[in-house]
Amino acid sequence: MIPSRIGNLWRTLRIWCLFDRLTMAEYQETIWHFGFDSKERTPVLQLFASEDSMFREGTARPDEEHRFEIPPSLRVNESTSNRSRDRIWNGDEAQEMARRLWENLPLSVRDTLKARRLKSETSLRVRISSDWPEASDLPWELLLHPVFWIPPGKPWLNLTRSVPVRVSPSPTRVSLPLKMLLVLTNPKDERLLDSHAEINAVTQSLSHESYHWEVCHEPTVEALQDALRRVQPQIVHYIGHSGVGHGEGNLILHDSQDRTRWLDAETVSRALPPTVKLLCLSTCFSARNYQILGLLRFAMASVAATLPSIVVNQSAVSETTVRKFWGAFYHSLIEDAGDASMALSQGHRAAREAQPHLADWASFALVLRERSSIVFEPISQIQELTNVFKEFGDPRVDLQARLAADFANDLAEQVRSLGTDVSPALATQLSVEVDRAQRYEARAKAEREVAASSKTFLQ
Amino acid sequence: MDYDEFRLQVSPDLTAAGQWRLELLECPIAALVGQKGVTTAAFTPQQLARMRSAQAWPDLATLQAAGNAIWQSLMTPTVEAAFEAARIISRNAHRGLRLIVVSNGEESAVLPGRIRLAELPIEALHHNVSSFLATDEETPVSRSFQARADAAPVAITFPLRVLVVVATPDDKPPANAAQEKLAITQALQPFSDEGLIHVEFCEPGTPERLAEKLRDSFHVLHFIGHGGVQITGDDPTPRAHLCFVNAITGRTHALDAATLDVRLRNSGVHLVVITGCATAQPVPAGPHDDGAFVFSGVAQRLVAGISDVTAAVAMQFDLEAPAAELFSREFYHHLLSGEGLLDEAVTAARKSLATANGLGHRCWVTPTVHWRCMEGRVFDFRATRAVLDDDKIRQLGELQTMIAFVRKKLDRIANLPPEAQPFLVDIRAETEAELDEFNQRRALLLGQSLRLTGGRTTVDRELACRLTLRLLTPGRIEQVTVRLRYPEERLESLGAIGGNGAAGAAPAIAAIGPGAFQAVILRPSQGAVWAAGEHELGMFRFRVRPATPPGSLDVRLDQPEVERDGAAEATRTQDAIIFVLQPPG
């Protein structure tokens, strides 16, 4: 028992140290929000110090100081649609796109970034949110290109996408091995995938100690719902096609005749059990995706869809990159205590180093749909609190805190978009919802502390 | 008229451009439901262009030829046989057959010489025997994105509150806003005089003014103006927008459907009607701008989106001034005076347009209905027409919005897996208490009211709904009559029992059709004077049928009649909500 206890203690300390280091000390966070100047009908970039300030100050009346125009060369019109996403980006092409992105940022933003990157002791964490699909469609991850590293060899920027939320419960503790459901779709009226190769590329590096995975082959919606209910996974990894309908992303599953059935974010969200803390949306490499943009649009769906945080492909990827990225990502997710942002960086690095002449590593984006990039806190079996926790993954108070936060976030998003036009009834209800979410979160936190101290005592 | 449903799903074949797959999702003959093969669009871009053209729209023969091509595009021999068989079955049962075409997915690219599925004007469906289906009240034609209707009618008390936006930006073909306003006012005046409708105008037609007006609750948003489409970002699908007015420049402020959808969330608006400026010349068609076709795009997005909009009536071609006026008058007239069936009201308006302009005029093809409503209704109009003052109407609207929001929360809780349910006790209780509080506040505003209370249950279990009468002042109650409507496919009625508060016998009930019965409570107060307050009249027992999914069900009260102190008295109603939870694993 002694080694286990020491191991657990070490891991717990490490989790807390990492959490503290990542969120408090090492990163300074900035929100880039792309909205509209409602008078001029031009897109504008607004900077916020935090998501709190974004909700407090509101985005309906954007500050005109920072204007941002989408570089025309990065726009994709109907005739070239998907072509740039459908091919694997090579190094030169990616560097050129990255340069154009950088040069089209407002000067003041660039100056801030330059000043920041010269301070080598502090990295900058940028979260990009948008009310405007044209901005969120851009390949912002290319700003992580090594060409921007100063000094050379030292990354200084941490960049994620974000669907801002008003309140966010603390990360849930989940026991190892994490339960993962791999969903591979292959509708017969679509370009067919090599199922074996696709699954193998994602799972080959997974450790059985850390992950227990199950593959849901070519499910209908009903079969997927059954599998989700039975497995109660913490991670759902989708591999397959996507499509854009009415401007919004859809995953493409099967109907009862093995033909396509499009599923939007809200439908998928209703099917996901509350145990799911991370959704990974992989494009297929063994066949061209129907409309790969559908994956990114799906991941950026409105907060009303109440999806978990999502790792998503925005452009085509090679098999090698898929193997390297997911191997490093899933390894880091455990090692770095559930920090999806850190895991994304590790995945980018591994893929970049494996094929330096390509830039398909930048295809992988993280869309955070909660405040913290720590999507869960992995703990070993011996630290499980109760059987309920084991079976369901969420103690009572955690689940209620999560639900209350979802309700508050749903309403907060609407109130944010309405700005001063919000009706008094909605504004009052939002206060009620936020108070409730904070109350449940406080209860959850208190009970987690009690449970943790009881466990320490028992051990 | 009661209707059966013929719900036909059409999906673009992703591997064979230009082909569409057909699946019959619902039919009065259950055995016919299923895949119905593949079809190719026989309707051509040239025919579409002719129908869209403001100058060269078709005559009767051309319209019939176009309608036949649409028929060939959708009605493969097996679908046609199923439709004809279903029509006979429905007709023999004295019921109509509602044709709903469901679009599933979109084409990523369109072959030259082909049209997109969304562009097919299904309203012009023509068959040499059946003629134009959409002009026949027995066979209304409409569109949906949902495999099944999933939005229950929203109970509202008259008047129906309609917000009219007349948007005439300077950079669009000029329109006479005053004339537009006059036309819609005249069209709706008779209903306004009867207290059935309350119309307000959003002036000027800016997004800011719209947001301000939406703070007061409205049931219907009626937009009169221009539309357009544009490519947004990397998405090749042209996205539709409405042309509002920029408050500073007076020029166009394009409000895309997604943004409008967010604006309309929790606003109380459930129906959107979009018509072109009757006084303006049509906008010249751009590369992605096909005149009024964009209205259809906005309508589709709103109904499929996150707002509470469950139905939209929009124009797929330009509608001329007199036709637009006639449409508005006939549409609202049939919506308010009939059973409140949306497609029936639009069909009646089509018929009037065809009568006034001739069957060969495309104007009757122009209106489209996009919806997801159950029972064919967006609204369940409360029979009581007693006048409420504006402030009470506004407060009721706000409460209705909050009730809808809280219901969504409870639906979400009910949808969580059975293992989770024991852990949700606190938040569920809190949310139910919130719903109860909103309902109590609503009851206070309504005055004397009949209230049916639901509860929580699981499939195959019984639940008794309690009927109470809330009195503002003491009174002797001689008789109470009310109709109850419930989703028959989800609930089974098991009869009624006497209430604790009523001295009389159990309510007498008599079926009046599928999912509906009338209840009569004779002498509930037994000659005594009941004090002000709430009095139980009886209990109605229901069982949730197997295979009912978790979520909420409505049992609605309709046509209340309360005889009190020797006279009939105006009484409003509050419906029951039954929450169906996941059965324990």
Short mmCIF file of C-alpha atoms in Angstrom, two decimals, chain A residues 129-274:
data_model
loop_
_atom_site.label_atom_id
_atom_site.label_comp_id
_atom_site.label_asym_id
_atom_site.label_seq_id
_atom_site.Cartn_x
_atom_site.Cartn_y
_atom_site.Cartn_z
CA SER A 129 -14.20 33.53 -29.97
CA SER A 130 -16.46 34.79 -32.69
CA ASP A 131 -19.98 35.84 -33.47
CA TRP A 132 -18.97 35.72 -37.07
CA PRO A 133 -18.26 32.45 -38.90
CA GLU A 134 -15.94 34.06 -41.43
CA ALA A 135 -13.46 34.81 -38.65
CA SER A 136 -13.70 31.47 -36.92
CA ASP A 137 -13.23 29.64 -40.23
CA LEU A 138 -9.71 31.04 -40.51
CA PRO A 139 -6.77 28.73 -39.70
CA TRP A 140 -5.62 30.66 -36.62
CA GLU A 141 -3.51 27.72 -35.45
CA LEU A 142 -0.98 28.71 -38.12
CA LEU A 143 0.04 31.57 -35.81
CA LEU A 144 1.69 28.82 -33.79
CA HIS A 145 4.05 28.27 -36.74
CA PRO A 146 7.73 28.07 -35.66
CA VAL A 147 8.49 31.03 -37.92
CA PHE A 148 7.04 33.25 -35.21
CA TRP A 149 9.00 31.74 -32.33
CA ILE A 150 11.28 34.15 -30.49
CA PRO A 151 13.96 33.25 -29.70
CA PRO A 152 13.94 30.57 -32.39
CA GLY A 153 12.99 27.22 -30.97
CA LYS A 154 10.92 28.63 -28.14
CA PRO A 155 7.17 28.68 -28.50
CA TRP A 156 5.53 31.54 -26.63
CA LEU A 157 1.92 31.45 -27.69
CA ASN A 158 -0.83 29.13 -26.59
CA LEU A 159 -3.84 29.46 -28.87
CA THR A 160 -7.26 27.90 -28.60
CA ARG A 161 -10.74 28.58 -29.89
CA SER A 162 -13.43 29.35 -27.41
CA VAL A 163 -17.18 29.34 -27.10
CA PRO A 164 -17.39 31.68 -24.09
CA VAL A 165 -19.40 30.67 -21.07
CA ARG A 166 -20.66 32.80 -18.21
CA VAL A 167 -20.06 30.21 -15.51
CA SER A 168 -18.01 27.06 -15.54
CA PRO A 169 -17.86 24.35 -12.90
CA SER A 170 -14.52 22.98 -11.78
CA PRO A 171 -13.14 20.04 -13.74
CA THR A 172 -14.58 16.69 -12.72
CA ARG A 173 -12.34 13.97 -11.37
CA VAL A 174 -12.39 10.82 -13.43
CA SER A 175 -10.77 7.52 -12.67
CA LEU A 176 -8.27 5.74 -14.89
CA PRO A 177 -8.51 4.10 -17.27
CA LEU A 178 -10.56 6.73 -19.06
CA LYS A 179 -13.47 5.33 -21.01
CA MET A 180 -13.34 6.25 -24.67
CA LEU A 181 -15.88 5.53 -27.37
CA LEU A 182 -14.52 5.64 -30.91
CA VAL A 183 -17.25 6.26 -33.43
CA LEU A 184 -16.43 5.44 -37.02
CA THR A 185 -19.01 6.25 -39.65
CA ASN A 186 -18.92 4.99 -43.19
CA PRO A 187 -22.22 5.61 -44.97
CA LYS A 188 -22.52 3.54 -48.12
CA ASP A 189 -23.53 6.50 -50.21
CA GLU A 190 -20.38 8.41 -49.23
CA ARG A 191 -16.73 8.06 -50.13
CA LEU A 192 -15.78 4.95 -48.17
CA LEU A 193 -13.08 4.98 -45.51
CA ASP A 194 -10.52 2.34 -44.67
CA SER A 195 -12.00 1.62 -41.26
CA HIS A 196 -9.12 -0.48 -39.98
CA ALA A 197 -6.46 2.08 -40.87
CA GLU A 198 -8.46 4.97 -39.46
CA ILE A 199 -9.07 3.26 -36.12
CA ASN A 200 -5.54 1.95 -35.89
CA ALA A 201 -4.00 5.37 -36.48
CA VAL A 202 -5.83 6.80 -33.49
CA THR A 203 -5.53 3.88 -31.09
CA GLN A 204 -2.08 2.42 -31.80
CA SER A 205 -0.33 4.52 -29.15
CA LEU A 206 -3.02 4.42 -26.50
CA SER A 207 -1.95 2.89 -23.23
CA HIS A 208 -4.31 0.30 -21.76
CA GLU A 209 -3.49 1.59 -18.29
CA SER A 210 -4.79 5.00 -19.15
CA TYR A 211 -7.51 4.29 -21.68
CA HIS A 212 -10.19 1.69 -22.12
CA TRP A 213 -11.67 2.10 -25.58
CA GLU A 214 -14.51 0.60 -27.46
CA VAL A 215 -15.22 1.03 -31.15
CA CYS A 216 -18.71 1.79 -32.36
CA HIS A 217 -18.59 0.77 -36.03
CA GLU A 218 -20.80 2.56 -38.47
CA PRO A 219 -23.65 3.15 -36.05
CA THR A 220 -27.11 4.44 -36.73
CA VAL A 221 -28.15 7.29 -34.48
CA GLU A 222 -30.06 4.86 -32.30
CA ALA A 223 -27.09 2.47 -32.05
CA LEU A 224 -24.83 5.36 -31.11
CA GLN A 225 -27.24 6.44 -28.39
CA ASP A 226 -27.31 2.89 -27.03
CA ALA A 227 -23.50 2.69 -27.05
CA LEU A 228 -23.15 6.04 -25.31
CA ARG A 229 -25.61 5.02 -22.67
CA ARG A 230 -23.94 1.67 -22.11
CA VAL A 231 -20.30 2.82 -22.11
CA GLN A 232 -20.79 6.20 -20.41
CA PRO A 233 -17.49 7.40 -21.87
CA GLN A 234 -15.45 10.38 -20.78
CA ILE A 235 -14.13 10.85 -24.33
CA VAL A 236 -15.98 10.39 -27.61
CA HIS A 237 -13.75 10.26 -30.66
CA TYR A 238 -15.58 10.62 -33.98
CA ILE A 239 -13.89 9.65 -37.23
CA GLY A 240 -15.70 10.38 -40.46
CA HIS A 241 -17.39 12.82 -42.79
CA SER A 242 -19.02 16.12 -42.04
CA GLY A 243 -21.20 18.57 -43.92
CA VAL A 244 -22.39 22.15 -43.74
CA GLY A 245 -26.12 22.75 -43.79
CA HIS A 246 -27.62 26.22 -43.40
CA GLY A 247 -24.17 27.42 -42.40
CA GLU A 248 -23.88 25.00 -39.51
CA GLY A 249 -21.76 21.91 -39.05
CA ASN A 250 -23.20 18.42 -39.12
CA LEU A 251 -21.72 15.01 -38.45
CA ILE A 252 -22.73 12.35 -40.94
CA LEU A 253 -23.94 9.07 -39.51
CA HIS A 254 -26.02 6.23 -40.94
CA ASP A 255 -29.71 5.72 -41.20
CA SER A 256 -31.30 2.30 -40.91
CA GLN A 257 -30.41 1.59 -44.56
CA ASP A 258 -26.71 2.41 -44.01
CA ARG A 259 -27.14 5.68 -45.86
CA THR A 260 -26.26 9.14 -44.63
CA ARG A 261 -28.04 10.86 -41.79
CA TRP A 262 -26.91 14.38 -40.88
CA LEU A 263 -26.75 15.31 -37.23
CA ASP A 264 -26.43 18.87 -36.01
CA ALA A 265 -24.76 19.94 -32.78
CA GLU A 266 -27.95 20.14 -30.76
CA THR A 267 -28.98 16.62 -31.72
CA VAL A 268 -25.57 15.22 -30.83
CA SER A 269 -25.56 17.18 -27.60
CA ARG A 270 -28.85 15.59 -26.56
CA ALA A 271 -27.40 12.13 -27.15
CA LEU A 272 -24.21 12.68 -25.12
CA PRO A 273 -24.33 11.51 -21.51
CA PRO A 274 -23.01 13.96 -18.93
#
